[in-house]
């Protein structure tokens, strides 16, 4: 028996309580008697004749007939209209009439029950059809039903899904106009803006982006269009392209970046000649004050030095440039260095002038020319000139991106601009730095994503969200991971034990004891077919176009298309880099090229990947070095060997350190407790706790701390 029939018959069993012990009298009673025995033809005829005399009871009886599916008169719309008439008639009926029809079981409760019965059938029908039209019709018709809010919400959700499926500006606009109170309205507006932008630039041409900017100056995608104009106008980032962009689009926010890109290309070595040539070619450069400062410091290299327990800076010739009066002096980064007096820190420039006042507990590295500073548990922001631009009102301030940074105040997080104005209210339990116009925030213990205006673009539904440095983000729910788009669309179901970071545009996915690789669209481009163990998370990512895989307990390498570059025949495989791959055969390590051809015999106990065209190797406890052709340029004889920097390595033998060239020649004798390579020209050495700087080219000490017990350098490096 169907739902409608069952509703009608069950209700009918309780409609006529007057029948028990009641003598049938008039036509109304006969009508209800006929109804009780399912003589619907007679009952309908009698009820129709009683409409004028007893309207509430007659309309009620007719509604019951038309509301039952077990008779030919079943018609739900008629039943509903008759129930409403019964309700209206009963409301208007005098007490005498109410007493009269109560004897046949008709009162306010009975009429209400009949309406609820009709609502129930109508709701079942709407759910069975499950369309926007069905739910909309229910909500408009049965306005007093308790199901109306659910009908409206379901209708709105279905309508929004239809708009998303169509995914056009017209579809989203129609949804917004048709359902202005829907909870999906904000997302619809966001998607509308994206669709308008997408449809305005179908071919991604400069002309289309220019037209979009002219026609949609208030769109949140204006910056996207401006960035695309910058990209399209400067495909090779040459000074000529960059300067042409500046002249054509002077109001574009990428103009400062274009100017500095030209400047950086002209002055990579930061020499006075390069700056002069730049000014000659580009006399309209707007940042002359920065350029002037660069002139003064262009060829100046400074190193921290210690005198009488205090720190300052000397030049590459050992001349004191910044007086030793600080308790702390960090190496220079750009034009400023962190210095400290007592427990307080600030910064100085290369002339020794204080830039950021030495009054803070901490000064963080700059971001977009702004530094976060902390004092007494309160945090603010200073600009590159040391001026406090954001007051010390916060518990934390993050890195600025596009002029916006997260901040914490009274235990809640929001976002501020470079002037300290609040741009996103302090609503969140946690917040992160904006990446590509979006930031991860935490609320009620779960994570979501907002845009630069504070609008929610990914709902609070995850235990962790990585963020959108890429056009895709890893997410976690419980112990499972997946991928989502910037709109929150699930690209890769949240079902995997692990999803790795994207490298070479692919990410490792692990499911139980198998692994594969997924692209940024969530497509498994390399099926989950390779073996995975507890170490796969550490070694399974792609590097330099290759990924290590395991088959039958053996290791090999595949390329980005899943092709087997190195067959799985090795006991282990190291990270690919350059033209060589470290491999382990049985118990020894060696190298093969990318075609799998062995480069020498495996004879090392450990081998690392190529870095700076050289790879470290180890025999027993001793380190050596091979070059990009697999040739052993430094035999394994040293207790320690650093990575290559500036063609040099720090080597340690019998507890003493020095510098070797990549050809194995000693450049700084192995005579010191510690050696630190400052740059390609200079090394800092430590002996008995005292410091000195050595010029690598000839072993000359450019400066020694008082009491430094130096050994005489060799006449010429060996």
Short mmCIF file of C-alpha atoms in Angstrom, two decimals, residues 176-625:
data_model
loop_
_atom_site.label_atom_id
_atom_site.label_comp_id
_atom_site.label_asym_id
_atom_site.label_seq_id
_atom_site.Cartn_x
_atom_site.Cartn_y
_atom_site.Cartn_z
CA UNK A 176 20.40 35.65 -6.91
CA UNK A 177 17.30 37.42 -8.23
CA UNK A 178 15.04 34.43 -7.70
CA UNK A 179 16.25 33.44 -4.24
CA UNK A 180 17.61 36.56 -2.51
CA UNK A 181 17.20 35.07 0.99
CA UNK A 182 18.96 31.76 0.28
CA UNK A 183 21.89 30.85 2.49
CA UNK A 184 23.86 30.14 -0.69
CA UNK A 185 23.51 33.75 -1.82
CA UNK A 186 27.04 34.83 -0.83
CA UNK A 187 28.67 31.94 -2.64
CA UNK A 188 26.41 32.65 -5.61
CA UNK A 189 27.60 36.26 -5.67
CA UNK A 190 31.23 35.13 -5.49
CA UNK A 191 30.71 32.65 -8.29
CA UNK A 192 28.82 35.28 -10.28
CA UNK A 193 31.82 37.59 -10.10
CA UNK A 194 34.12 34.75 -11.19
CA UNK A 195 31.77 33.81 -14.06
CA UNK A 196 31.52 37.42 -15.21
CA UNK A 197 35.31 37.60 -15.24
CA UNK A 198 35.71 34.24 -16.98
CA UNK A 199 33.12 34.99 -19.64
CA UNK A 200 34.55 38.45 -20.25
CA UNK A 201 37.97 37.05 -21.11
CA UNK A 202 37.31 33.77 -22.94
CA UNK A 203 40.48 33.99 -24.99
CA UNK A 204 42.66 35.66 -22.37
CA UNK A 205 43.80 38.48 -24.62
CA UNK A 206 45.07 41.91 -23.66
CA UNK A 207 42.07 43.53 -25.37
CA UNK A 208 39.63 41.42 -23.35
CA UNK A 209 41.32 42.25 -20.05
CA UNK A 210 41.37 45.96 -20.90
CA UNK A 211 37.66 45.86 -21.74
CA UNK A 212 36.90 43.98 -18.52
CA UNK A 213 38.68 46.64 -16.44
CA UNK A 214 36.78 49.40 -18.20
CA UNK A 215 33.38 47.73 -17.78
CA UNK A 216 33.82 46.23 -14.30
CA UNK A 217 35.95 48.63 -12.22
CA UNK A 218 34.42 47.40 -8.92
CA UNK A 219 34.87 43.67 -9.58
CA UNK A 220 36.97 41.70 -7.06
CA UNK A 221 38.72 40.26 -10.11
CA UNK A 222 40.16 43.63 -11.13
CA UNK A 223 43.51 42.69 -9.59
CA UNK A 224 43.46 39.39 -11.50
CA UNK A 225 42.92 41.28 -14.74
CA UNK A 226 45.66 43.77 -13.90
CA UNK A 227 48.05 40.92 -13.08
CA UNK A 228 47.19 39.22 -16.37
CA UNK A 229 47.88 42.45 -18.27
CA UNK A 230 51.27 42.55 -16.57
CA UNK A 231 51.97 38.93 -17.49
CA UNK A 232 50.81 39.21 -21.09
CA UNK A 233 52.56 42.52 -21.69
CA UNK A 234 55.88 41.27 -20.32
CA UNK A 235 56.20 37.62 -21.41
CA UNK A 236 60.00 37.67 -21.27
CA UNK A 237 60.34 40.28 -18.51
CA UNK A 238 62.90 42.21 -20.53
CA UNK A 239 63.59 45.84 -19.55
CA UNK A 240 62.01 46.97 -22.82
CA UNK A 241 58.79 45.02 -22.19
CA UNK A 242 58.64 46.16 -18.56
CA UNK A 243 59.15 49.83 -19.43
CA UNK A 244 56.54 49.61 -22.20
CA UNK A 245 54.08 48.18 -19.65
CA UNK A 246 54.81 51.06 -17.24
CA UNK A 247 54.13 53.65 -19.93
CA UNK A 248 50.94 52.00 -21.19
CA UNK A 249 49.40 51.20 -17.78
CA UNK A 250 50.74 53.80 -15.30
CA UNK A 251 47.93 53.13 -12.80
CA UNK A 252 48.42 49.34 -12.75
CA UNK A 253 49.47 48.17 -9.23
CA UNK A 254 52.24 46.07 -10.79
CA UNK A 255 54.09 49.19 -11.95
CA UNK A 256 56.34 49.31 -8.83
CA UNK A 257 57.22 45.64 -9.36
CA UNK A 258 57.98 46.39 -13.02
CA UNK A 259 60.27 49.26 -12.11
CA UNK A 260 62.13 47.20 -9.53
CA UNK A 261 62.38 44.27 -11.92
CA UNK A 262 64.11 46.55 -14.44
CA UNK A 263 66.35 47.90 -11.72
CA UNK A 264 67.23 44.43 -10.43
CA UNK A 265 68.13 43.24 -13.92
CA UNK A 266 70.42 46.24 -14.47
CA UNK A 267 72.04 46.07 -11.04
CA UNK A 268 72.35 42.41 -10.14
CA UNK A 269 75.92 43.00 -8.94
CA UNK A 270 74.84 46.26 -7.27
CA UNK A 271 77.85 48.16 -8.60
CA UNK A 272 78.10 51.93 -9.05
CA UNK A 273 78.63 51.49 -12.80
CA UNK A 274 75.44 49.45 -13.11
CA UNK A 275 73.41 52.04 -11.21
CA UNK A 276 74.82 54.83 -13.39
CA UNK A 277 73.94 52.94 -16.56
CA UNK A 278 70.44 52.29 -15.25
CA UNK A 279 69.82 55.98 -14.52
CA UNK A 280 71.04 56.94 -17.97
CA UNK A 281 68.62 54.53 -19.65
CA UNK A 282 65.67 55.23 -17.31
CA UNK A 283 65.79 58.82 -16.06
CA UNK A 284 62.10 58.62 -15.08
CA UNK A 285 62.77 56.01 -12.35
CA UNK A 286 60.56 57.15 -9.40
CA UNK A 287 62.46 55.65 -6.44
CA UNK A 288 65.54 57.83 -6.46
CA UNK A 289 65.94 57.87 -2.68
CA UNK A 290 66.34 54.08 -2.64
CA UNK A 291 68.73 54.28 -5.58
CA UNK A 292 70.85 56.90 -3.83
CA UNK A 293 71.13 54.69 -0.76
CA UNK A 294 72.14 51.79 -3.01
CA UNK A 295 74.90 53.94 -4.48
CA UNK A 296 76.47 54.39 -1.07
CA UNK A 297 76.32 50.75 -0.13
CA UNK A 298 76.69 49.10 -3.53
CA UNK A 299 80.23 47.81 -3.09
CA UNK A 300 80.30 47.66 0.69
CA UNK A 301 80.52 44.20 2.31
CA UNK A 302 80.36 44.17 6.11
CA UNK A 303 81.10 41.40 8.61
CA UNK A 304 80.27 41.30 12.33
CA UNK A 305 83.35 41.62 14.56
CA UNK A 306 83.92 41.59 18.33
CA UNK A 307 86.04 43.95 20.37
CA UNK A 308 86.23 44.02 24.18
CA UNK A 309 83.08 41.91 24.34
CA UNK A 310 81.03 44.21 22.09
CA UNK A 311 80.00 43.77 18.46
CA UNK A 312 80.22 46.00 15.39
CA UNK A 313 80.97 45.64 11.67
CA UNK A 314 84.12 45.72 9.56
CA UNK A 315 84.55 46.00 5.80
CA UNK A 316 85.98 43.27 3.59
CA UNK A 317 89.37 44.97 4.14
CA UNK A 318 89.11 44.71 7.93
CA UNK A 319 88.33 48.40 8.48
CA UNK A 320 85.90 49.25 11.25
CA UNK A 321 82.74 50.60 9.62
CA UNK A 322 80.23 50.35 12.48
CA UNK A 323 81.65 50.86 15.96
CA UNK A 324 81.66 47.84 18.28
CA UNK A 325 79.07 48.90 20.85
CA UNK A 326 76.41 46.22 20.60
CA UNK A 327 75.78 43.06 22.57
CA UNK A 328 74.40 41.39 19.42
CA UNK A 329 75.19 41.87 15.73
CA UNK A 330 73.64 39.66 13.06
CA UNK A 331 74.95 39.55 9.45
CA UNK A 332 73.49 42.10 7.07
CA UNK A 333 70.43 41.13 5.02
CA UNK A 334 69.87 43.73 2.33
CA UNK A 335 70.65 47.15 3.66
CA UNK A 336 70.00 46.50 7.37
CA UNK A 337 71.27 44.24 10.15
CA UNK A 338 69.75 43.25 13.48
CA UNK A 339 71.68 44.60 16.50
CA UNK A 340 71.02 44.46 20.23
CA UNK A 341 71.87 46.23 23.45
CA UNK A 342 71.07 44.24 26.54
CA UNK A 343 67.80 42.40 25.87
CA UNK A 344 66.54 44.92 23.31
CA UNK A 345 67.05 44.86 19.54
CA UNK A 346 66.70 47.11 16.50
CA UNK A 347 68.45 47.54 13.14
CA UNK A 348 71.26 49.63 11.68
CA UNK A 349 72.21 50.41 8.08
CA UNK A 350 75.69 50.05 6.62
CA UNK A 351 76.69 53.51 7.72
CA UNK A 352 75.94 52.53 11.33
CA UNK A 353 72.82 54.67 11.57
CA UNK A 354 69.99 53.18 13.63
CA UNK A 355 67.00 52.54 11.40
CA UNK A 356 64.65 50.64 13.73
CA UNK A 357 65.07 52.00 17.25
CA UNK A 358 66.78 49.59 19.65
CA UNK A 359 63.81 49.33 21.96
CA UNK A 360 62.11 46.08 20.97
CA UNK A 361 62.24 42.53 22.30
CA UNK A 362 62.28 41.25 18.71
CA UNK A 363 62.34 42.56 15.13
CA UNK A 364 61.27 40.05 12.48
CA UNK A 365 62.53 39.87 8.90
CA UNK A 366 60.88 42.39 6.56
CA UNK A 367 57.96 41.53 4.28
CA UNK A 368 56.88 44.07 1.63
CA UNK A 369 59.14 46.62 3.33
CA UNK A 370 57.43 46.16 6.72
CA UNK A 371 58.82 44.53 9.88
CA UNK A 372 56.83 43.16 12.79
CA UNK A 373 58.23 44.37 16.12
CA UNK A 374 57.50 43.11 19.63
CA UNK A 375 57.84 44.77 23.04
CA UNK A 376 56.49 43.59 26.38
CA UNK A 377 54.19 41.05 24.77
CA UNK A 378 52.66 43.64 22.43
CA UNK A 379 53.26 43.72 18.68
CA UNK A 380 53.26 46.47 16.03
CA UNK A 381 54.79 47.15 12.61
CA UNK A 382 57.55 49.50 11.37
CA UNK A 383 58.33 50.48 7.79
CA UNK A 384 61.74 50.38 6.08
CA UNK A 385 62.59 53.76 7.61
CA UNK A 386 61.90 52.51 11.14
CA UNK A 387 58.68 54.52 11.52
CA UNK A 388 55.97 52.79 13.57
CA UNK A 389 53.08 52.46 11.10
CA UNK A 390 50.93 50.00 13.09
CA UNK A 391 50.60 50.76 16.80
CA UNK A 392 51.67 48.23 19.45
CA UNK A 393 48.10 47.10 20.04
CA UNK A 394 48.36 43.43 19.11
CA UNK A 395 49.52 40.10 20.50
CA UNK A 396 50.72 39.00 17.06
CA UNK A 397 51.05 40.34 13.51
CA UNK A 398 51.93 38.12 10.57
CA UNK A 399 53.65 38.75 7.24
CA UNK A 400 52.14 41.33 4.90
CA UNK A 401 50.95 40.07 1.51
CA UNK A 402 49.45 42.59 -0.90
CA UNK A 403 49.31 45.05 1.98
CA UNK A 404 47.34 42.80 4.37
CA UNK A 405 48.51 40.80 7.42
CA UNK A 406 46.75 38.78 10.09
CA UNK A 407 46.76 40.17 13.61
CA UNK A 408 45.74 38.89 17.04
CA UNK A 409 43.91 41.06 19.55
CA UNK A 410 42.36 39.89 22.83
CA UNK A 411 42.80 36.30 21.74
CA UNK A 412 40.93 36.69 18.44
CA UNK A 413 42.33 37.01 14.93
CA UNK A 414 41.48 39.39 12.11
CA UNK A 415 43.35 41.25 9.37
CA UNK A 416 44.86 44.74 9.13
CA UNK A 417 46.42 46.81 6.36
CA UNK A 418 49.79 48.58 6.37
CA UNK A 419 48.22 51.60 8.07
CA UNK A 420 46.81 49.49 10.90
CA UNK A 421 43.21 49.74 9.69
CA UNK A 422 41.07 46.67 10.33
CA UNK A 423 40.05 45.15 6.99
CA UNK A 424 38.64 41.85 8.34
CA UNK A 425 37.06 41.86 11.83
CA UNK A 426 38.60 39.97 14.74
CA UNK A 427 36.32 36.93 14.61
CA UNK A 428 38.62 33.92 14.45
CA UNK A 429 40.46 31.55 16.77
CA UNK A 430 43.38 31.36 14.36
CA UNK A 431 44.50 32.91 11.08
CA UNK A 432 47.25 32.57 8.47
CA UNK A 433 49.01 34.74 5.89
CA UNK A 434 47.10 35.54 2.70
CA UNK A 435 48.19 33.56 -0.35
CA UNK A 436 46.81 34.51 -3.75
CA UNK A 437 44.05 36.55 -2.13
CA UNK A 438 42.88 33.83 0.29
CA UNK A 439 43.69 32.95 3.89
CA UNK A 440 42.99 29.96 6.12
CA UNK A 441 41.16 30.79 9.37
CA UNK A 442 39.94 28.70 12.32
CA UNK A 443 36.55 28.94 14.02
CA UNK A 444 35.11 26.57 16.65
CA UNK A 445 38.06 24.26 16.20
CA UNK A 446 37.64 23.76 12.44
CA UNK A 447 39.18 25.52 9.46
CA UNK A 448 37.77 27.47 6.50
CA UNK A 449 39.06 30.01 3.96
CA UNK A 450 38.19 33.70 3.50
CA UNK A 451 38.92 36.23 0.77
CA UNK A 452 40.53 39.64 1.27
CA UNK A 453 37.13 41.15 2.14
CA UNK A 454 36.45 38.58 4.82
CA UNK A 455 33.92 36.64 2.75
CA UNK A 456 33.81 32.90 3.42
CA UNK A 457 34.87 31.03 0.26
CA UNK A 458 35.53 27.60 1.82
CA UNK A 459 33.18 26.60 4.67
CA UNK A 460 34.41 25.66 8.15
CA UNK A 461 34.50 21.92 7.62
CA UNK A 462 38.10 20.72 7.94
CA UNK A 463 40.57 19.80 10.70
CA UNK A 464 43.39 21.32 8.61
CA UNK A 465 43.69 23.32 5.39
CA UNK A 466 47.09 23.92 3.83
CA UNK A 467 46.25 27.19 2.04
CA UNK A 468 46.30 28.38 -1.56
CA UNK A 469 49.89 29.17 -2.46
CA UNK A 470 48.93 26.95 -5.43
CA UNK A 471 45.53 26.79 -7.21
CA UNK A 472 44.75 23.79 -4.99
CA UNK A 473 44.97 23.03 -1.28
CA UNK A 474 45.45 19.90 0.74
CA UNK A 475 42.85 19.33 3.48
CA UNK A 476 42.36 16.88 6.32
CA UNK A 477 39.25 15.55 8.06
CA UNK A 478 40.14 13.25 10.91
CA UNK A 479 42.91 10.98 9.66
CA UNK A 480 42.02 11.36 5.97
CA UNK A 481 43.32 13.81 3.38
CA UNK A 482 42.16 15.17 0.03
CA UNK A 483 42.31 18.25 -2.23
CA UNK A 484 39.97 21.22 -2.70
CA UNK A 485 39.78 24.15 -5.12
CA UNK A 486 39.75 27.84 -4.06
CA UNK A 487 35.91 27.63 -4.19
CA UNK A 488 35.90 24.69 -1.78
CA UNK A 489 35.03 22.15 -4.47
CA UNK A 490 36.42 18.73 -3.60
CA UNK A 491 38.91 17.86 -6.33
CA UNK A 492 40.23 14.72 -4.65
CA UNK A 493 37.95 12.93 -2.16
CA UNK A 494 39.03 13.18 1.47
CA UNK A 495 39.72 9.45 1.76
CA UNK A 496 43.49 9.02 1.51
CA UNK A 497 45.93 8.29 4.33
CA UNK A 498 48.29 10.94 2.97
CA UNK A 499 48.51 13.56 0.23
CA UNK A 500 51.99 14.98 -0.27
CA UNK A 501 53.13 18.44 -1.28
CA UNK A 502 53.01 19.27 -4.96
CA UNK A 503 56.39 18.96 -6.63
CA UNK A 504 56.80 19.04 -10.39
CA UNK A 505 52.99 19.65 -10.44
CA UNK A 506 52.26 16.21 -8.94
CA UNK A 507 51.54 15.10 -5.38
CA UNK A 508 52.00 11.73 -3.73
CA UNK A 509 48.82 9.99 -2.52
CA UNK A 510 48.91 7.03 -0.14
CA UNK A 511 46.01 4.67 0.45
CA UNK A 512 46.72 1.85 2.87
CA UNK A 513 49.82 0.07 1.52
CA UNK A 514 49.73 1.57 -1.99
CA UNK A 515 50.62 4.93 -3.48
CA UNK A 516 50.26 6.91 -6.70
CA UNK A 517 50.28 10.52 -7.88
CA UNK A 518 47.61 13.15 -8.46
CA UNK A 519 47.69 16.40 -10.45
CA UNK A 520 46.26 19.78 -9.45
CA UNK A 521 42.88 18.94 -10.98
CA UNK A 522 42.55 15.98 -8.63
CA UNK A 523 43.15 13.43 -11.38
CA UNK A 524 45.13 10.32 -10.54
CA UNK A 525 47.61 10.56 -13.40
CA UNK A 526 49.68 7.74 -11.93
CA UNK A 527 47.38 5.08 -10.41
CA UNK A 528 47.63 4.00 -6.77
CA UNK A 529 49.59 0.88 -7.64
CA UNK A 530 53.04 1.17 -6.10
CA UNK A 531 53.97 -0.24 -2.71
CA UNK A 532 54.05 2.11 0.27
CA UNK A 533 55.66 1.69 3.67
CA UNK A 534 56.32 3.84 6.70
CA UNK A 535 59.07 5.73 4.86
CA UNK A 536 57.12 6.59 1.72
CA UNK A 537 55.95 9.93 3.10
CA UNK A 538 59.59 11.02 3.37
CA UNK A 539 60.90 9.78 0.00
CA UNK A 540 57.87 9.51 -2.29
CA UNK A 541 57.65 13.08 -3.66
CA UNK A 542 58.80 14.02 -7.17
CA UNK A 543 62.18 15.78 -7.44
CA UNK A 544 63.68 17.12 -10.64
CA UNK A 545 61.19 15.16 -12.75
CA UNK A 546 61.61 11.77 -11.06
CA UNK A 547 59.96 9.96 -8.16
CA UNK A 548 61.21 6.98 -6.22
CA UNK A 549 58.84 3.98 -6.27
CA UNK A 550 58.84 0.53 -4.70
CA UNK A 551 57.79 -2.73 -6.38
CA UNK A 552 58.30 -6.09 -4.68
CA UNK A 553 60.46 -4.47 -2.03
CA UNK A 554 62.85 -3.08 -4.68
CA UNK A 555 63.23 0.54 -5.66
CA UNK A 556 63.28 2.37 -8.99
CA UNK A 557 62.23 5.71 -10.49
CA UNK A 558 59.35 6.86 -12.67
CA UNK A 559 58.83 10.07 -14.62
CA UNK A 560 55.83 12.41 -14.47
CA UNK A 561 53.90 10.30 -16.98
CA UNK A 562 54.44 7.13 -14.96
CA UNK A 563 57.11 5.79 -17.31
CA UNK A 564 59.75 3.61 -15.66
CA UNK A 565 63.02 5.53 -15.92
CA UNK A 566 64.92 3.28 -13.54
CA UNK A 567 63.54 -0.26 -13.21
CA UNK A 568 62.71 -1.38 -9.63
CA UNK A 569 65.86 -3.41 -9.11
CA UNK A 570 67.73 -1.47 -6.43
CA UNK A 571 67.97 -1.93 -2.68
CA UNK A 572 67.42 1.82 -2.37
CA UNK A 573 67.37 4.97 -4.51
CA UNK A 574 68.33 8.50 -3.46
CA UNK A 575 66.84 11.79 -4.55
CA UNK A 576 67.24 12.67 -8.23
CA UNK A 577 69.05 15.92 -9.00
CA UNK A 578 70.81 16.91 -12.18
CA UNK A 579 72.13 14.13 -14.36
CA UNK A 580 72.89 11.56 -11.64
CA UNK A 581 70.75 9.47 -9.32
CA UNK A 582 72.22 7.78 -6.20
CA UNK A 583 71.35 4.06 -6.13
CA UNK A 584 72.10 1.22 -3.75
CA UNK A 585 72.92 -2.25 -5.06
CA UNK A 586 73.05 -4.87 -2.35
CA UNK A 587 74.95 -3.06 0.42
CA UNK A 588 76.81 -0.34 -1.50
CA UNK A 589 75.83 2.99 -3.03
CA UNK A 590 76.84 4.37 -6.39
CA UNK A 591 75.37 6.51 -9.17
CA UNK A 592 73.51 5.96 -12.43
CA UNK A 593 72.55 8.46 -15.10
CA UNK A 594 68.94 9.12 -16.06
CA UNK A 595 69.10 6.37 -18.65
CA UNK A 596 69.96 3.89 -15.89
CA UNK A 597 73.59 3.50 -16.99
CA UNK A 598 75.97 2.95 -14.09
CA UNK A 599 78.54 5.70 -13.48
CA UNK A 600 81.36 3.83 -11.78
CA UNK A 601 81.03 0.91 -9.41
CA UNK A 602 78.87 1.04 -6.25
CA UNK A 603 81.40 1.30 -3.43
CA UNK A 604 80.06 3.80 -0.92
CA UNK A 605 78.22 3.21 2.34
CA UNK A 606 76.11 6.28 1.61
CA UNK A 607 75.67 8.68 -1.31
CA UNK A 608 73.66 11.92 -1.50
CA UNK A 609 72.09 13.80 -4.39
CA UNK A 610 73.92 16.35 -6.54
CA UNK A 611 73.97 19.89 -5.19
CA UNK A 612 75.91 22.61 -6.94
CA UNK A 613 77.04 19.89 -9.40
CA UNK A 614 78.62 17.82 -6.61
CA UNK A 615 77.44 15.02 -4.33
CA UNK A 616 78.75 13.92 -0.97
CA UNK A 617 79.65 10.27 -0.42
CA UNK A 618 80.61 8.28 2.67
CA UNK A 619 82.78 5.23 3.36
CA UNK A 620 82.55 4.06 6.94
CA UNK A 621 82.55 7.30 8.94
CA UNK A 622 84.52 9.32 6.39
CA UNK A 623 83.15 11.74 3.78
CA UNK A 624 84.24 12.52 0.24
CA UNK A 625 82.92 14.30 -2.86
#
